[in-house]
Amino acid sequence: MPVRLLAALLLCAALLPAIAASRPSPKSHKARVGDYELLPYDPVADPRTVVVEGNARFTVITSRLVRMEWSDSGVFLDQATLAFVNRNAEPRPQMSVTRSDGVLSIATNQVVLHYTMGAPFNSSTLKIEAAEKSSVEPFTSWVPGQSAAGNLLGTIRSLDDKGVVDLNCTLNADIRVHQESLHCAWGIVSRDGWSVVDDSSNYALDDNGWWAGQNTDTIDWYMFAYGWAYKDALADFVQVAGRIPLTPRYASGIWWSIWMNYNMGDVQNIVLDYENRDIPLDVYILDMDWHSKEGWGGYSFDKRLFPFPNDALGWLHHKGLAVGANLHDDDGVRSTENMYRQLADVMGYAQNSTATIPFSAVNDTYVYGLEDQVLKPLEDIGMSLWWIDWQQGGKEGGCAGLAQNPTIWLNKIRCTDSIRRRQNERQFVLARWGGLGNHRYQVGFSGDVLGLTWKNMAYQPYFSLTAANVGYGFWSHDIVGPPADHELHVRWVQFAAYSGIFRTHDRGMSTGICADTEPATCAIVKIWELPNKYFEPARAALQARSMLVPYIYTAVREAYDNGLSLIRPMYYDFPQHASAYLADPEGDFAQYFFGPDMFVSPVVRSSDRSDELAEITTWVPPGCWYEELTGVVYEGTNANFNLTKLYALTEIPVFVRCGAVIPRTPLAHAVQTGSAQRQYTALDFSIYPGVTQGTGSVYEDDGRSLNYVSDPEGSHAFTKLTYTRTSSFTIDVNLETLGTFDELPAERTYIVRFVSAAPIQSAKANGKTLPYSRFGGGGKSAWHYDAPEATAVVVVHGVSSALTLQVVFESIDEAAFNGVKGMVAHATLGKRALDDAEATVGSSSTAGGYLSVLSSSGDTLSYLAGTNLQAFENLVRGMPSLLAQAQNELLAQEGFIPGVLLQLWDESRQDSVLCGSSTCASTNAYYTEVRIEGYQPLSSDPNAVPLNDFWDSDVNDNYATTSSSAPAGYSPANFANGYVLGSQQPGTLPLALYYSSARHDHVTVASKAGHFFAKQWGYDLVNATLGYVLSSPPSGAADAAYLFSGGDRVAYAQGLLDNVFV
């Protein structure tokens, strides 16, 4: 534990010793600002770090962070500001001070400040430069007014109705949203190696944490000279600006909200909709219809919808759900509110008064009265959090605007109410950003997105990752889909699953006018209302996030410890590589780290391809990375390694650091309603390949209290897994829980997955041999092999202390499993798509079928892992060859052009067949393509009739006809065969049927060449007009309706197989 962290935690050991009585009035005692924040922050710097020279004062906060003040009056600000609350940093930096020839020099081991004594600050009188043996490259020097072109930017108030907004604070300075500035903050980190925060116009806080007026300094600058050490800069930023508090654990899960006039029965139905479909759910947010309807804002339940509010909230809590509600505070408190009289008494209103009490953000009596008299009773019956919506403007509630605004103030008040009240519970809000320092109130609401477009979705990853540069890495975006573009909806859900907060929300686009006048224009918020093709990947994304709660919540703890957000830019880990900075507002390289050990490259582009595969280019950084989708290991040996691949709708590009240990909860646990609140009775660890030893840990606590602050040693635990590969085929694993807390499970199940590993030869758990189980043990400790994942799995139940595993694998090298997962997964997806159109090669004949074999190899390997190791190894090593065979098979099938009528001939059988579908062509793949007889109408043409194919196996004859009845001796084919026209139209040719008794062959033709062939070889005309075909492709042939099932499906399957290895 870093010394400064330990010191800070020890300082706060006296905070919240127990849940005590209500705190005295803020004006009744003197206290440090820390009494109204998470930790006992001290805004007054250690005098030994402060140098005063006339009207200038310099404070060395760390060896790379210097505060520079100029005061015309000679009186300097020691109070906290909204941005900086703790200038007494630990450990105290070592520094030296010299004065020579009228120049003051202050030096640390990293930077040296030079100031011309008595002179105002300008580029000639003030300079900071890198020390001789510093480690702050590329920083060399800085003077006031120097261009900050390399600043990596921060964040803004919200995205309300603005679409893509430039995060450059100079360029967006005049933009307003809801009559409020964007409160734009520059990043703490910069490619220049330095960043200066100007706190001169900020507002100060008094000892009670209340407004204390504007900063009295004329100039108040904070110089961060950290070079490429971006992580260090953020760690020191949260030391001086305040920590990022832990959210309750449930916030890491799945949220739901909708603006609709729901009553309790409707709410229950939504929860049951989640449960019945195995969709996880952890937080239920009530939008503004929850309260009475006297105005836009309100604080009392609408009893017509919720006649018994405590019972309603009790039911939701019984389900394990946290509950939040929407507030619009600007309306004030009306006399119709349940708690009006209590607040009116606090405010000194007459007993018979019915006047609305106006909203104020500057009157502490009103603010604390609102919190304690109006909102606390709702919290006492189960309201877990508040969603502060937009109705406050920049100057509402008596604020001056800009830095003094109700947005940050309400965020601050409601995130610290429990601290002020001495209640041992975490509070947080869902709200917009109010300016630098808002990271202490950590969950952001990005507002109403301008439109449900790819452009707006593509901007959100960039917007989210950039906010981490000011410690604000928990943005929550409204996730809702447009009425027609289900692909966009799914991709938005998938991005959100790997975002700071996942929250489904509809602001009214799925209801209202659209429901009656234009139902097709209603947005979709309930993912189960999507067609199944889209519902399944959307649900899978939610399940994936729910399973990752142990990993996510551990990252939440890391944000508290060192200022690193859950979402992190690539340049934090690779600051010297230009490619790490490629993410842009348009969605190019929209990739980011999700926690410490994986990065995500969400699909933010429409497929725009007939095969429905989306092309994404990802920068693969130096090092070893395991692609979660395919099991392919990529070595980023080249700093400019860009990986361009195609991804199916079901796929989210995620890359895991080789050797990482990723904790999850098992799926059966994760899909339970309220699972994010529950303690981990089972933990699932995946050990990724490529490294000989590694470690991973899971942070655990009660998930809701402030004990992690008040009792840092006895309030939490870390369950740690370490492993060492003692040889190529053996591994030792140790699992232990360090620390404790009351709710820690007495015992639990551990699942350890060895990714890209051979089957297990022997496994021991705490010295006891584990048996093999084909299907996973059935509640008993055992090992099994999950071949579709290319993963050996050990399950140990009832572990009450440490667990030691000794595992010996069969002697199959790790490299043999590279891509096995992807080959099985992509073959399965491709086969499924072709099966839906009855277009899979081999589905109606004994020929081919390599795609089916490859798809089935997962189950085959799972079986062979415990029965025939040699056959298992042969199949694993033969899978690349099997992949190539399946690709070649699809290439032949892909040659069919959708919409044509293709004549085929088999010389050995003396048989002709007219194919109108790729399925027909692939079933007869060994036939020779002869000619195109004509073109088919659109399937939607009212005159279109099916072209059928029948088969007589005794004489080997295909018979293509428009008749739906099979001739004697013939059986219908197992595929659709396209369409012809039932009546003559301009530009058509008659389709004729001929028969050769000598060849026992029917041939169906329309082209001149076809008729010539029939007459040349002595065929007799049977029917001159079976129907009519087009002599050229119809108008609109590019339309999806013209593409036959199997056409684009073949390209889809081919694309999947081609993109296992790239």
Short mmCIF file of C-alpha atoms in Angstrom, two decimals, residues 343-762:
data_model
loop_
_atom_site.label_atom_id
_atom_site.label_comp_id
_atom_site.label_asym_id
_atom_site.label_seq_id
_atom_site.Cartn_x
_atom_site.Cartn_y
_atom_site.Cartn_z
CA LEU A 343 -39.76 21.99 5.29
CA ALA A 344 -41.94 25.07 5.71
CA ASP A 345 -41.33 24.94 9.46
CA VAL A 346 -37.57 24.74 8.93
CA MET A 347 -37.78 27.69 6.53
CA GLY A 348 -39.87 29.73 8.96
CA TYR A 349 -43.05 29.86 6.89
CA ALA A 350 -46.32 30.64 8.63
CA GLN A 351 -48.40 27.65 9.75
CA ASN A 352 -51.16 28.51 7.30
CA SER A 353 -48.82 29.13 4.39
CA THR A 354 -49.42 27.29 1.13
CA ALA A 355 -46.81 29.18 -0.85
CA THR A 356 -44.39 27.12 -2.92
CA ILE A 357 -40.96 27.11 -1.34
CA PRO A 358 -38.64 28.13 -4.18
CA PHE A 359 -35.58 26.11 -5.05
CA SER A 360 -32.28 27.45 -3.79
CA ALA A 361 -28.76 26.12 -4.14
CA VAL A 362 -27.22 28.87 -2.01
CA ASN A 363 -29.47 28.83 1.06
CA ASP A 364 -28.16 26.13 3.36
CA THR A 365 -31.36 26.06 5.39
CA TYR A 366 -33.34 25.20 2.26
CA VAL A 367 -30.78 22.75 0.89
CA TYR A 368 -30.32 20.75 4.07
CA GLY A 369 -34.03 21.01 4.84
CA LEU A 370 -34.87 19.59 1.42
CA GLU A 371 -32.43 16.73 1.94
CA ASP A 372 -33.40 15.89 5.51
CA GLN A 373 -37.09 16.74 5.68
CA VAL A 374 -38.26 15.90 2.16
CA LEU A 375 -35.91 13.32 0.65
CA LYS A 376 -34.69 11.39 3.66
CA PRO A 377 -38.15 9.96 4.48
CA LEU A 378 -38.17 8.48 0.97
CA GLU A 379 -34.68 7.11 1.48
CA ASP A 380 -35.80 5.61 4.77
CA ILE A 381 -38.45 3.50 3.01
CA GLY A 382 -36.01 2.23 0.40
CA MET A 383 -35.03 4.86 -2.18
CA SER A 384 -31.42 3.97 -2.95
CA LEU A 385 -30.29 6.84 -5.18
CA TRP A 386 -31.45 9.97 -6.94
CA TRP A 387 -31.31 10.80 -10.62
CA ILE A 388 -30.91 14.58 -10.79
CA ASP A 389 -32.32 15.64 -14.12
CA TRP A 390 -31.71 18.74 -16.18
CA GLN A 391 -34.22 21.29 -14.99
CA GLN A 392 -31.61 23.28 -13.09
CA GLY A 393 -29.93 25.92 -15.30
CA GLY A 394 -26.54 27.43 -14.67
CA LYS A 395 -27.91 30.29 -12.58
CA GLU A 396 -30.93 28.61 -11.09
CA GLY A 397 -31.35 28.49 -7.35
CA GLY A 398 -29.51 31.78 -6.86
CA CYS A 399 -26.19 30.62 -8.33
CA ALA A 400 -23.86 33.00 -10.11
CA GLY A 401 -23.36 30.58 -13.00
CA LEU A 402 -20.25 28.98 -14.49
CA ALA A 403 -18.26 27.52 -11.57
CA GLN A 404 -21.06 28.23 -9.10
CA ASN A 405 -23.86 26.13 -10.51
CA PRO A 406 -26.61 23.92 -9.09
CA THR A 407 -25.42 20.89 -11.04
CA ILE A 408 -22.22 20.28 -9.13
CA TRP A 409 -23.78 21.51 -5.90
CA LEU A 410 -26.70 19.09 -5.87
CA ASN A 411 -24.29 16.32 -6.88
CA LYS A 412 -22.06 17.21 -3.93
CA ILE A 413 -24.87 17.53 -1.41
CA ARG A 414 -26.59 14.26 -2.31
CA CYS A 415 -23.39 12.26 -2.54
CA THR A 416 -22.33 13.41 0.92
CA ASP A 417 -25.66 13.50 2.79
CA SER A 418 -24.94 10.26 4.58
CA ILE A 419 -21.52 11.54 5.67
CA ARG A 420 -23.08 14.73 7.00
CA ARG A 421 -25.74 12.71 8.79
CA ARG A 422 -23.24 10.19 10.15
CA GLN A 423 -24.99 7.35 8.33
CA ASN A 424 -22.87 4.38 7.39
CA GLU A 425 -23.98 4.03 3.81
CA ARG A 426 -22.68 5.00 0.40
CA GLN A 427 -24.63 7.56 -1.53
CA PHE A 428 -24.25 8.54 -5.14
CA VAL A 429 -26.32 10.22 -7.80
CA LEU A 430 -26.95 9.85 -11.50
CA ALA A 431 -26.34 13.38 -12.74
CA ARG A 432 -24.58 15.60 -15.22
CA TRP A 433 -21.04 16.91 -14.83
CA GLY A 434 -20.77 20.24 -13.02
CA GLY A 435 -17.09 21.05 -13.41
CA LEU A 436 -13.67 19.94 -12.24
CA GLY A 437 -14.00 18.15 -8.91
CA ASN A 438 -17.21 16.37 -9.94
CA HIS A 439 -15.26 13.11 -10.00
CA ARG A 440 -15.92 12.96 -6.24
CA TYR A 441 -19.59 12.50 -7.25
CA GLN A 442 -18.69 9.86 -9.71
CA VAL A 443 -21.57 8.62 -11.90
CA GLY A 444 -22.44 10.77 -14.90
CA PHE A 445 -25.70 11.04 -16.83
CA SER A 446 -24.85 12.07 -20.39
CA GLY A 447 -28.34 13.40 -21.04
CA ASP A 448 -30.72 13.02 -23.95
CA VAL A 449 -28.84 11.86 -27.01
CA LEU A 450 -29.54 14.03 -30.05
CA GLY A 451 -30.62 11.10 -32.21
CA LEU A 452 -30.39 7.34 -32.42
CA THR A 453 -27.72 7.31 -35.10
CA TRP A 454 -24.47 5.49 -35.74
CA LYS A 455 -22.64 8.80 -35.59
CA ASN A 456 -23.85 9.55 -32.09
CA MET A 457 -23.14 6.04 -30.87
CA ALA A 458 -19.65 6.08 -32.39
CA TYR A 459 -18.85 9.24 -30.42
CA GLN A 460 -19.69 7.79 -27.01
CA PRO A 461 -16.63 5.54 -26.55
CA TYR A 462 -14.34 8.48 -27.29
CA PHE A 463 -16.36 10.75 -25.01
CA SER A 464 -16.28 8.18 -22.21
CA LEU A 465 -12.60 7.30 -22.36
CA THR A 466 -11.53 10.94 -22.56
CA ALA A 467 -13.43 11.75 -19.35
CA ALA A 468 -11.03 9.46 -17.49
CA ASN A 469 -8.45 12.25 -17.92
CA VAL A 470 -10.29 14.15 -15.16
CA GLY A 471 -11.14 11.06 -13.12
CA TYR A 472 -14.70 10.86 -14.42
CA GLY A 473 -14.80 7.39 -15.89
CA PHE A 474 -18.31 6.28 -14.98
CA TRP A 475 -20.53 7.92 -17.59
CA SER A 476 -23.98 6.40 -18.06
CA HIS A 477 -25.60 6.74 -21.49
CA ASP A 478 -29.25 6.20 -22.41
CA ILE A 479 -29.39 2.86 -24.21
CA VAL A 480 -32.38 2.60 -26.52
CA GLY A 481 -32.72 1.47 -30.11
CA PRO A 482 -34.22 3.07 -33.20
CA PRO A 483 -37.38 1.49 -34.61
CA ALA A 484 -35.84 -0.04 -37.72
CA ASP A 485 -32.08 -0.31 -37.27
CA HIS A 486 -31.83 -3.25 -34.89
CA GLU A 487 -28.17 -3.69 -35.70
CA LEU A 488 -27.45 -0.25 -34.24
CA HIS A 489 -29.47 -1.13 -31.14
CA VAL A 490 -27.46 -4.30 -30.54
CA ARG A 491 -24.13 -2.58 -31.10
CA TRP A 492 -25.13 0.18 -28.66
CA VAL A 493 -26.04 -2.43 -26.06
CA GLN A 494 -22.73 -4.18 -26.62
CA PHE A 495 -20.73 -1.00 -26.13
CA ALA A 496 -22.73 -0.19 -22.99
CA ALA A 497 -21.98 -3.63 -21.58
CA TYR A 498 -18.34 -2.54 -21.51
CA SER A 499 -18.94 1.02 -20.34
CA GLY A 500 -18.78 2.72 -16.97
CA ILE A 501 -22.47 2.20 -16.17
CA PHE A 502 -24.97 0.11 -18.13
CA ARG A 503 -28.40 1.73 -18.16
CA THR A 504 -31.27 1.03 -20.51
CA HIS A 505 -33.49 4.10 -20.78
CA ASP A 506 -36.16 5.55 -23.02
CA ARG A 507 -37.05 9.21 -22.61
CA GLY A 508 -40.38 8.76 -24.39
CA MET A 509 -39.37 7.75 -27.90
CA SER A 510 -41.02 4.33 -27.61
CA THR A 511 -44.43 5.71 -26.62
CA GLY A 512 -46.69 8.68 -27.22
CA ILE A 513 -47.70 9.95 -30.64
CA CYS A 514 -45.73 7.32 -32.50
CA ALA A 515 -47.84 4.53 -30.97
CA ASP A 516 -51.01 5.69 -32.75
CA THR A 517 -49.92 7.63 -35.80
CA GLU A 518 -46.72 5.89 -36.88
CA PRO A 519 -46.04 2.75 -34.82
CA ALA A 520 -43.10 1.90 -37.05
CA THR A 521 -41.32 5.02 -35.76
CA CYS A 522 -41.43 4.03 -32.09
CA ALA A 523 -38.03 3.38 -30.54
CA ILE A 524 -37.37 0.06 -28.80
CA VAL A 525 -36.18 -0.03 -25.21
CA LYS A 526 -37.18 -3.56 -24.19
CA ILE A 527 -34.60 -5.79 -25.80
CA TRP A 528 -37.01 -8.75 -25.72
CA GLU A 529 -39.16 -6.91 -28.26
CA LEU A 530 -36.36 -7.24 -30.80
CA PRO A 531 -36.50 -10.08 -33.33
CA ASN A 532 -34.71 -13.09 -31.89
CA LYS A 533 -31.75 -12.59 -34.20
CA TYR A 534 -31.06 -9.33 -32.35
CA PHE A 535 -32.42 -10.19 -28.93
CA GLU A 536 -29.96 -13.03 -28.36
CA PRO A 537 -26.75 -11.00 -28.84
CA ALA A 538 -28.22 -8.13 -26.80
CA ARG A 539 -29.04 -10.46 -23.92
CA ALA A 540 -25.63 -12.10 -24.19
CA ALA A 541 -23.98 -8.70 -23.78
CA LEU A 542 -25.94 -8.02 -20.58
CA GLN A 543 -25.08 -11.46 -19.26
CA ALA A 544 -21.40 -10.90 -20.05
CA ARG A 545 -21.39 -7.69 -18.02
CA SER A 546 -23.20 -9.30 -15.13
CA MET A 547 -20.67 -12.12 -15.05
CA LEU A 548 -17.87 -9.54 -14.99
CA VAL A 549 -19.13 -7.75 -11.86
CA PRO A 550 -16.22 -9.07 -9.72
CA TYR A 551 -13.75 -7.69 -12.28
CA ILE A 552 -15.65 -4.40 -12.65
CA TYR A 553 -16.08 -3.86 -8.93
CA THR A 554 -12.40 -4.54 -8.35
CA ALA A 555 -11.68 -1.80 -10.90
CA VAL A 556 -14.07 0.48 -8.99
CA ARG A 557 -11.87 -0.06 -5.94
CA GLU A 558 -8.81 0.70 -8.06
CA ALA A 559 -10.40 4.00 -9.10
CA TYR A 560 -10.72 4.89 -5.43
CA ASP A 561 -7.15 3.86 -4.67
CA ASN A 562 -5.32 5.52 -7.56
CA GLY A 563 -7.68 7.55 -9.74
CA LEU A 564 -7.75 5.14 -12.69
CA SER A 565 -11.27 4.85 -14.06
CA LEU A 566 -12.88 1.63 -15.24
CA ILE A 567 -12.65 2.95 -18.81
CA ARG A 568 -9.12 4.06 -19.68
CA PRO A 569 -7.53 5.40 -22.86
CA MET A 570 -4.99 3.18 -24.58
CA TYR A 571 -2.30 5.83 -24.05
CA TYR A 572 -2.24 5.31 -20.29
CA ASP A 573 -0.38 2.05 -20.88
CA PHE A 574 1.35 3.01 -24.14
CA PRO A 575 2.06 6.75 -23.93
CA GLN A 576 5.02 6.69 -26.32
CA HIS A 577 3.14 5.04 -29.18
CA ALA A 578 1.36 7.37 -31.59
CA SER A 579 -1.25 4.70 -32.36
CA ALA A 580 -2.44 4.80 -28.75
CA TYR A 581 -3.89 8.25 -29.49
CA LEU A 582 -5.89 7.31 -32.59
CA ALA A 583 -9.36 7.28 -31.00
CA ASP A 584 -11.41 10.16 -32.36
CA PRO A 585 -14.95 11.57 -32.12
CA GLU A 586 -15.95 9.91 -35.40
CA GLY A 587 -15.46 6.44 -33.94
CA ASP A 588 -12.14 5.56 -35.53
CA PHE A 589 -10.13 3.30 -33.24
CA ALA A 590 -12.89 3.57 -30.62
CA GLN A 591 -10.98 1.25 -28.33
CA TYR A 592 -10.12 1.55 -24.66
CA PHE A 593 -8.98 -0.44 -21.68
CA PHE A 594 -11.78 -1.86 -19.60
CA GLY A 595 -10.08 -2.27 -16.27
CA PRO A 596 -6.41 -3.23 -16.14
CA ASP A 597 -6.30 -6.44 -18.18
CA MET A 598 -8.56 -6.18 -21.21
CA PHE A 599 -9.26 -3.71 -23.95
CA VAL A 600 -12.44 -3.44 -25.97
CA SER A 601 -12.86 -2.29 -29.56
CA PRO A 602 -16.64 -1.91 -29.84
CA VAL A 603 -18.30 -2.12 -33.21
CA VAL A 604 -19.49 1.41 -33.93
CA ARG A 605 -20.01 1.09 -37.68
CA SER A 606 -22.92 -0.44 -39.56
CA SER A 607 -22.00 -3.56 -41.46
CA ASP A 608 -23.13 -1.92 -44.72
CA ARG A 609 -22.45 -5.30 -46.28
CA SER A 610 -24.84 -7.85 -47.69
CA ASP A 611 -23.17 -10.52 -45.52
CA GLU A 612 -24.01 -8.47 -42.38
CA LEU A 613 -20.44 -8.58 -41.10
CA ALA A 614 -19.00 -5.37 -39.70
CA GLU A 615 -15.44 -4.34 -40.50
CA ILE A 616 -13.46 -2.90 -37.60
CA THR A 617 -9.80 -1.90 -37.43
CA THR A 618 -8.16 -2.24 -34.04
CA TRP A 619 -4.70 -1.16 -32.99
CA VAL A 620 -3.01 -4.09 -31.27
CA PRO A 621 -0.45 -2.62 -28.85
CA PRO A 622 2.94 -4.13 -28.09
CA GLY A 623 2.76 -7.28 -26.06
CA CYS A 624 0.76 -10.48 -26.18
CA TRP A 625 -3.04 -10.32 -26.51
CA TYR A 626 -5.65 -13.07 -26.53
CA GLU A 627 -8.70 -12.33 -28.67
CA GLU A 628 -11.65 -13.46 -26.58
CA LEU A 629 -13.85 -14.27 -29.59
CA THR A 630 -11.50 -16.57 -31.43
CA GLY A 631 -8.84 -17.69 -28.98
CA VAL A 632 -6.17 -16.37 -31.36
CA VAL A 633 -3.09 -14.90 -29.69
CA TYR A 634 -1.69 -11.76 -31.29
CA GLU A 635 1.80 -10.48 -30.65
CA GLY A 636 1.89 -6.72 -30.97
CA THR A 637 5.56 -6.61 -31.93
CA ASN A 638 5.04 -3.66 -34.27
CA ALA A 639 3.86 -0.42 -32.69
CA ASN A 640 1.78 0.19 -35.84
CA PHE A 641 0.04 -3.23 -35.90
CA ASN A 642 -3.53 -2.54 -37.04
CA LEU A 643 -5.83 -5.55 -37.14
CA THR A 644 -8.73 -5.30 -39.58
CA LYS A 645 -11.36 -7.98 -39.14
CA LEU A 646 -15.01 -8.72 -39.85
CA TYR A 647 -17.31 -9.30 -36.90
CA ALA A 648 -20.72 -10.95 -36.71
CA LEU A 649 -23.58 -9.27 -34.89
CA THR A 650 -23.04 -11.60 -31.95
CA GLU A 651 -19.43 -10.55 -31.49
CA ILE A 652 -17.81 -7.87 -29.32
CA PRO A 653 -14.06 -7.47 -29.98
CA VAL A 654 -12.37 -7.96 -26.60
CA PHE A 655 -8.65 -8.57 -26.15
CA VAL A 656 -7.22 -9.90 -22.90
CA ARG A 657 -3.65 -9.42 -21.76
CA CYS A 658 -1.77 -12.71 -22.04
CA GLY A 659 -1.29 -14.30 -18.64
CA ALA A 660 -4.09 -12.26 -17.07
CA VAL A 661 -6.46 -13.72 -14.51
CA ILE A 662 -10.01 -12.48 -15.12
CA PRO A 663 -12.58 -13.08 -12.36
CA ARG A 664 -16.25 -13.58 -13.06
CA THR A 665 -19.34 -14.98 -11.42
CA PRO A 666 -20.83 -18.09 -13.04
CA LEU A 667 -23.62 -17.41 -15.51
CA ALA A 668 -26.27 -19.15 -13.39
CA HIS A 669 -25.48 -16.70 -10.60
CA ALA A 670 -25.12 -13.70 -12.90
CA VAL A 671 -28.56 -13.94 -14.50
CA GLN A 672 -30.35 -13.81 -11.17
CA THR A 673 -32.22 -10.61 -10.47
CA GLY A 674 -30.17 -8.53 -8.07
CA SER A 675 -27.07 -10.68 -8.43
CA ALA A 676 -24.72 -7.68 -8.29
CA GLN A 677 -25.75 -7.02 -4.68
CA ARG A 678 -25.11 -10.56 -3.55
CA GLN A 679 -21.88 -11.82 -2.05
CA TYR A 680 -19.85 -14.13 -4.26
CA THR A 681 -20.79 -17.65 -3.25
CA ALA A 682 -18.98 -18.81 -6.39
CA LEU A 683 -16.06 -17.23 -8.20
CA ASP A 684 -14.91 -18.17 -11.66
CA PHE A 685 -11.29 -17.37 -12.62
CA SER A 686 -9.95 -17.65 -16.17
CA ILE A 687 -6.17 -17.98 -16.55
CA TYR A 688 -5.15 -16.82 -20.01
CA PRO A 689 -2.24 -18.30 -21.96
CA GLY A 690 1.12 -16.88 -22.93
CA VAL A 691 2.83 -16.22 -19.58
CA THR A 692 4.51 -18.58 -17.13
CA GLN A 693 3.24 -16.91 -13.98
CA GLY A 694 0.67 -14.35 -13.02
CA THR A 695 -1.82 -13.12 -10.51
CA GLY A 696 -5.29 -11.68 -10.27
CA SER A 697 -7.53 -10.58 -7.44
CA VAL A 698 -11.11 -9.81 -6.53
CA TYR A 699 -11.98 -6.96 -4.19
CA GLU A 700 -14.80 -7.82 -1.78
CA ASP A 701 -16.69 -5.86 0.83
CA ASP A 702 -20.27 -5.52 2.01
CA GLY A 703 -21.03 -3.56 -1.16
CA ARG A 704 -22.97 -0.75 0.47
CA SER A 705 -21.35 0.82 3.56
CA LEU A 706 -18.58 3.33 4.17
CA ASN A 707 -16.60 0.82 6.21
CA TYR A 708 -13.94 0.79 3.53
CA VAL A 709 -13.18 4.35 4.65
CA SER A 710 -13.76 4.19 8.39
CA ASP A 711 -12.23 0.75 8.92
CA PRO A 712 -9.72 0.23 6.13
CA GLU A 713 -8.18 -2.86 7.70
CA GLY A 714 -11.28 -4.77 8.78
CA SER A 715 -13.89 -3.93 6.18
CA HIS A 716 -12.90 -5.79 3.07
CA ALA A 717 -10.99 -8.69 1.57
CA PHE A 718 -9.02 -9.47 -1.56
CA THR A 719 -9.38 -12.97 -2.95
CA LYS A 720 -6.13 -13.53 -4.80
CA LEU A 721 -5.18 -16.15 -7.35
CA THR A 722 -1.53 -16.71 -8.22
CA TYR A 723 -0.19 -19.31 -10.61
CA THR A 724 3.13 -20.64 -11.81
CA ARG A 725 3.65 -22.90 -14.80
CA THR A 726 6.35 -25.17 -13.41
CA SER A 727 6.81 -26.82 -16.81
CA SER A 728 5.18 -26.80 -20.22
CA PHE A 729 2.40 -29.08 -18.99
CA THR A 730 2.10 -28.42 -15.27
CA ILE A 731 0.74 -25.50 -13.29
CA ASP A 732 0.43 -24.71 -9.60
CA VAL A 733 -2.42 -22.46 -8.53
CA ASN A 734 -2.96 -20.84 -5.13
CA LEU A 735 -6.18 -19.15 -4.10
CA GLU A 736 -6.53 -17.33 -0.79
CA THR A 737 -8.65 -14.62 0.72
CA LEU A 738 -6.77 -11.89 2.55
CA GLY A 739 -8.82 -9.85 4.97
CA THR A 740 -12.37 -10.28 6.15
CA PHE A 741 -15.71 -8.61 6.80
CA ASP A 742 -18.93 -9.79 8.36
CA GLU A 743 -20.73 -10.73 5.16
CA LEU A 744 -17.84 -12.69 3.62
CA PRO A 745 -19.17 -16.17 2.72
CA ALA A 746 -17.91 -18.89 5.04
CA GLU A 747 -17.32 -21.10 2.02
CA ARG A 748 -17.69 -20.88 -1.70
CA THR A 749 -17.23 -22.69 -4.99
CA TYR A 750 -14.16 -21.94 -7.06
CA ILE A 751 -14.06 -22.51 -10.80
CA VAL A 752 -10.65 -22.22 -12.44
CA ARG A 753 -10.47 -22.19 -16.22
CA PHE A 754 -7.22 -22.85 -18.05
CA VAL A 755 -7.70 -21.14 -21.39
CA SER A 756 -6.13 -22.65 -24.54
CA ALA A 757 -5.07 -25.72 -22.61
CA ALA A 758 -5.00 -29.46 -23.26
CA PRO A 759 -7.20 -31.86 -21.30
CA ILE A 760 -6.06 -32.56 -17.77
CA GLN A 761 -4.01 -35.64 -17.01
CA SER A 762 -4.31 -35.21 -13.25
#
